């Protein structure tokens, strides 16, 4: 049986979370067009007859500006230490030299596949140009092209991954999809809607803390706090006469119900915690360890 840890690295918005979801056939990682959506390391456990692959989606690699960013980059560092194989993702429209500098700085000790993503609609010549740029780089074993969004090339990539993994015993029960608790994903689905509904700095200044998750006979009761840094941000999230928070709650509830397969009663509260992104106690409370 092939078993191993496969960790996905890259710049923000390279498509790491979309690729994880494509492998899993489930929405485990939230996605948005905005950068720095992923803040935690999210494991997806893919178990099939003959193999178990533990994928890790990691935050996009950035230069830390806050304690929150430092925690995010710590998640990247820990993922470097336990990988059997690295997937180095590149948005083919992005600056290849920047990705090359990041991947070189990772100083990988394990084999790496370079994954050129978002190839849909691109000319073969442009794809070949990207291949030529990365071929021969010391960190690259092989180069694979995919469209994670359209799931093009994902099955071929999986077969390539399996060829690099060692044989062994599975680490997790086959019914496990992830090692994270349900309430983590509930908080992430609320945060995803904040990324989709609000502009400018709001998503980046916001955290979500699930305070209550109670399974009743007919539904699940969830209460969550939305944490912001300033009163003005609270006003923006609430919206005129509470319209903003109501819309956010409706959309988040629908996504959570899809995820859980059950009816949900969702209550949201907005709380102001000045400079929470630089406060060690707040960061720990909000799950950024």
Coordinates of C-alpha atoms in Angstrom, one line a residue:
X1 CA 0.0 0.0 0.0
X2 CA 1.3 3.4 -0.9
X3 CA 1.2 5.9 2.0
X4 CA 2.6 9.4 2.4
X5 CA 2.3 13.0 3.2
X6 CA 2.1 15.4 0.2
X7 CA 2.3 19.0 1.1
X8 CA 1.3 21.8 -1.3
X9 CA 3.4 25.1 -1.3
X10 CA 3.3 28.2 -3.4
X11 CA 2.5 31.9 -3.5
X12 CA -0.9 33.3 -2.5
X13 CA -3.6 32.5 -5.1
X14 CA -1.6 29.8 -6.9
X15 CA -4.6 27.5 -6.6
X16 CA -3.4 25.3 -3.7
X17 CA -6.8 25.1 -2.0
X18 CA -8.6 24.5 -5.3
X19 CA -6.2 21.6 -6.0
X20 CA -6.8 20.1 -2.5
X21 CA -10.5 20.2 -3.0
X22 CA -10.1 18.7 -6.5
X23 CA -8.1 15.7 -5.1
X24 CA -10.6 15.2 -2.3
X25 CA -13.8 15.6 -4.3
X26 CA -15.0 17.6 -1.2
X27 CA -14.7 21.3 -0.2
X28 CA -12.2 21.2 2.6
X29 CA -10.4 24.4 2.0
X30 CA -12.2 27.7 1.4
X31 CA -11.3 29.6 -1.8
X32 CA -11.6 33.1 -3.0
X33 CA -10.0 35.3 -5.6
X34 CA -8.4 37.4 -2.8
X35 CA -4.9 36.5 -1.7
X36 CA -4.1 35.0 1.8
X37 CA -7.4 33.2 2.1
X38 CA -5.8 30.1 3.7
X39 CA -4.4 30.8 7.2
X40 CA -4.1 27.3 8.6
X41 CA -2.5 24.1 7.4
X42 CA -5.5 22.0 6.3
X43 CA -5.0 18.2 5.9
X44 CA -7.1 16.2 3.5
X45 CA -6.9 12.4 3.8
X46 CA -7.5 10.5 0.6
X47 CA -8.0 6.8 1.2
X48 CA -8.6 4.4 -1.6
X49 CA -7.8 0.7 -2.1
X50 CA -4.0 0.5 -2.5
X51 CA -3.1 4.0 -1.2
X52 CA -3.6 6.7 1.5
X53 CA -2.4 10.2 0.6
X54 CA -2.4 12.9 3.3
X55 CA -2.5 16.2 1.5
X56 CA -1.7 19.5 3.3
X57 CA -2.8 22.8 1.9
X58 CA -0.6 25.5 3.4
X59 CA -0.9 29.3 3.5
X60 CA 0.5 31.2 0.6
X61 CA 4.2 32.1 1.3
X62 CA 4.5 35.8 2.2
X63 CA 6.8 38.2 4.0
X64 CA 5.3 38.4 7.5
X65 CA 4.0 41.8 8.6
X66 CA 2.0 40.8 11.7
X67 CA 2.1 38.0 14.4
X68 CA -0.8 36.4 12.4
X69 CA 1.4 36.2 9.3
X70 CA 4.2 34.7 11.4
X71 CA 1.8 32.0 12.6
X72 CA 0.8 31.3 9.0
X73 CA 4.4 31.0 7.9
X74 CA 5.0 28.7 10.9
X75 CA 2.4 26.4 9.4
X76 CA 4.4 26.4 6.2
X77 CA 7.6 25.6 8.1
X78 CA 6.0 22.7 9.9
X79 CA 4.7 21.3 6.6
X80 CA 8.2 21.3 5.2
X81 CA 9.3 19.0 8.0
X82 CA 7.0 16.1 7.6
X83 CA 6.5 15.9 3.8
X84 CA 7.3 12.7 1.8
X85 CA 6.7 14.8 -1.4
X86 CA 6.2 18.5 -2.1
X87 CA 3.9 19.9 -4.7
X88 CA 5.2 23.4 -5.8
X89 CA 2.3 25.2 -7.3
X90 CA 2.7 28.0 -9.8
X91 CA 0.0 30.2 -11.3
X92 CA 1.2 30.1 -14.9
X93 CA 0.1 33.8 -15.3
X94 CA 2.2 34.9 -12.3
X95 CA 5.9 36.0 -12.0
X96 CA 7.9 32.8 -12.5
X97 CA 11.1 34.3 -11.1
X98 CA 9.3 35.1 -7.8
X99 CA 8.1 31.5 -7.5
X100 CA 11.6 30.3 -8.3
X101 CA 13.1 32.4 -5.6
X102 CA 10.5 31.2 -3.0
X103 CA 11.0 27.5 -3.9
X104 CA 14.8 27.8 -3.8
X105 CA 14.5 29.4 -0.3
X106 CA 12.5 26.5 1.0
X107 CA 15.6 24.3 0.9
X108 CA 13.5 21.2 0.4
X109 CA 14.9 17.9 1.6
X110 CA 12.2 15.8 -0.2
X111 CA 11.4 15.3 -3.9
X112 CA 9.2 17.9 -5.5
X113 CA 6.8 18.0 -8.4
X114 CA 6.4 21.4 -10.0
X115 CA 2.7 22.0 -10.8
X116 CA 1.9 24.6 -13.4
X117 CA -1.7 25.6 -12.7
X118 CA -4.4 27.6 -14.6
X119 CA -3.4 26.3 -18.0
X120 CA -6.9 26.4 -19.4
X121 CA -7.1 28.6 -22.5
X122 CA -3.3 29.1 -22.8
X123 CA -1.4 28.4 -26.0
X124 CA 0.8 25.3 -25.9
X125 CA 3.8 27.6 -26.7
X126 CA 3.2 29.6 -23.5
X127 CA 2.9 26.4 -21.4
X128 CA 6.1 25.1 -23.0
X129 CA 7.9 28.4 -22.2
X130 CA 7.0 27.9 -18.5
X131 CA 8.2 24.3 -18.6
X132 CA 11.5 25.4 -20.0
X133 CA 11.9 28.1 -17.3
X134 CA 11.5 25.6 -14.5
X135 CA 13.1 22.5 -16.0
X136 CA 16.5 21.8 -14.6
X137 CA 15.9 23.8 -11.4
X138 CA 17.5 21.8 -8.5
X139 CA 14.3 21.5 -6.5
X140 CA 12.2 20.0 -9.4
X141 CA 11.9 16.3 -10.1
X142 CA 9.2 16.6 -12.7
X143 CA 6.9 19.2 -14.1
X144 CA 3.1 18.6 -14.4
X145 CA 0.4 20.9 -15.9
X146 CA -3.1 21.1 -14.5
X147 CA -6.2 23.2 -14.3
X148 CA -7.2 22.6 -10.7
X149 CA -10.5 24.6 -11.2
X150 CA -11.6 22.4 -14.1
X151 CA -9.9 19.2 -12.7
X152 CA -7.9 18.8 -15.9
X153 CA -4.7 16.8 -15.3
X154 CA -5.5 16.1 -11.6
X155 CA -5.9 12.3 -12.0
X156 CA -2.6 12.2 -13.9
X157 CA -1.0 14.2 -11.2
X158 CA -2.3 11.8 -8.6
X159 CA -0.8 8.8 -10.4
X160 CA 2.5 10.7 -10.6
X161 CA 2.4 11.4 -6.8
X162 CA 1.8 7.7 -6.0
X163 CA 4.9 6.7 -8.0
X164 CA 7.0 8.8 -5.5
X165 CA 5.4 7.6 -2.3
X166 CA 6.8 4.8 -0.1
X167 CA 4.9 1.7 0.9
X168 CA 3.5 1.4 4.4
X169 CA 0.5 1.1 6.7
X170 CA -2.2 3.8 6.7
X171 CA -2.0 6.6 9.3
X172 CA -5.7 7.2 9.5
X173 CA -9.0 5.3 9.4
X174 CA -10.3 5.2 5.8
X175 CA -13.5 7.1 6.7
X176 CA -11.5 10.1 8.0
X177 CA -11.4 13.0 5.5
X178 CA -9.3 15.4 7.7
X179 CA -7.7 15.6 11.1
X180 CA -9.5 18.9 11.9
X181 CA -12.8 19.2 13.9
X182 CA -16.1 20.1 12.3
X183 CA -16.3 23.5 14.0
X184 CA -13.0 24.5 12.4
X185 CA -14.7 24.1 8.9
X186 CA -17.8 25.9 10.1
X187 CA -15.6 28.9 11.0
X188 CA -13.9 28.7 7.7
X189 CA -17.1 28.7 5.7
X190 CA -18.3 31.8 7.6
X191 CA -14.9 33.5 6.8
X192 CA -15.2 32.5 3.2
X193 CA -18.4 34.5 2.9
X194 CA -16.7 37.5 4.5
X195 CA -14.1 37.3 1.7
X196 CA -16.8 37.1 -0.9
X197 CA -19.1 39.9 0.4
X198 CA -16.7 42.5 1.7
X199 CA -13.9 44.5 0.0
X200 CA -10.6 46.2 0.9
X201 CA -9.1 45.3 4.2
X202 CA -12.2 43.8 5.9
X203 CA -11.4 40.1 5.2
X204 CA -7.8 40.5 6.3
X205 CA -8.8 42.2 9.6
X206 CA -11.4 39.6 10.4
X207 CA -11.3 36.3 12.4
X208 CA -14.1 33.9 13.2
X209 CA -14.5 32.1 16.5
X210 CA -17.2 29.4 16.8
X211 CA -18.5 29.7 20.3
X212 CA -21.2 27.1 20.3
X213 CA -21.9 24.0 18.2
X214 CA -24.8 22.0 19.6
X215 CA -26.4 19.1 17.8
X216 CA -30.2 19.1 18.5
X217 CA -32.7 16.5 17.3
X218 CA -33.8 18.4 14.2
X219 CA -30.9 20.8 13.6
X220 CA -27.5 22.0 14.6
X221 CA -27.3 25.3 16.6
X222 CA -24.2 27.3 15.9
X223 CA -23.1 30.6 17.4
X224 CA -20.0 32.4 16.2
X225 CA -18.2 35.7 16.8
X226 CA -16.8 37.7 14.0
X227 CA -13.7 39.5 15.3
X228 CA -12.7 42.9 13.8
X229 CA -10.1 45.5 14.7
X230 CA -12.1 48.7 14.6
X231 CA -15.7 50.0 15.2
X232 CA -15.9 51.2 11.6
X233 CA -15.2 47.7 10.4
X234 CA -18.0 46.4 12.7
X235 CA -20.3 49.0 11.1
X236 CA -19.4 47.8 7.6
X237 CA -20.0 44.1 8.5
X238 CA -23.4 44.9 10.2
X239 CA -24.5 47.1 7.3
X240 CA -27.4 49.5 7.2
X241 CA -30.1 48.3 9.6
X242 CA -28.2 45.0 10.0
X243 CA -28.7 44.1 6.3
X244 CA -25.0 43.1 5.8
X245 CA -24.8 40.6 8.7
X246 CA -28.2 39.2 7.7
X247 CA -27.0 38.5 4.2
X248 CA -23.7 37.1 5.5
X249 CA -25.6 34.8 7.9
X250 CA -27.9 33.5 5.2
X251 CA -25.1 32.7 2.8
X252 CA -22.9 31.2 5.5
X253 CA -25.8 29.0 6.8
X254 CA -26.5 27.7 3.3
X255 CA -22.8 26.7 2.8
X256 CA -22.6 25.1 6.3
X257 CA -25.8 23.1 5.6
X258 CA -24.3 21.8 2.4
X259 CA -21.1 20.8 4.2
X260 CA -22.9 19.1 7.2
X261 CA -25.9 17.7 5.3
X262 CA -28.2 19.0 8.0
X263 CA -30.4 22.0 8.9
X264 CA -28.5 24.7 10.8
X265 CA -29.6 27.6 13.0
X266 CA -26.7 30.2 12.8
X267 CA -26.3 33.2 15.1
X268 CA -23.5 35.7 14.3
X269 CA -22.1 38.5 16.6
X270 CA -19.5 41.1 15.7
X271 CA -16.9 42.0 18.3
X272 CA -14.1 44.6 18.2
X273 CA -10.7 43.5 19.4
X274 CA -8.1 46.2 18.6
X275 CA -4.9 44.9 16.9
X276 CA -5.9 41.3 17.4
X277 CA -3.5 40.2 14.6
X278 CA -0.5 41.3 16.7
X279 CA -1.9 40.0 20.1
X280 CA -0.5 36.6 21.1
X281 CA -3.4 35.9 23.5
X282 CA -6.1 36.7 20.9
X283 CA -4.3 34.7 18.3
X284 CA -4.2 31.6 20.5
X285 CA -7.9 32.0 21.4
X286 CA -8.8 32.2 17.7
X287 CA -6.9 29.0 16.9
X288 CA -3.6 30.4 15.5
X289 CA -1.2 28.4 17.6

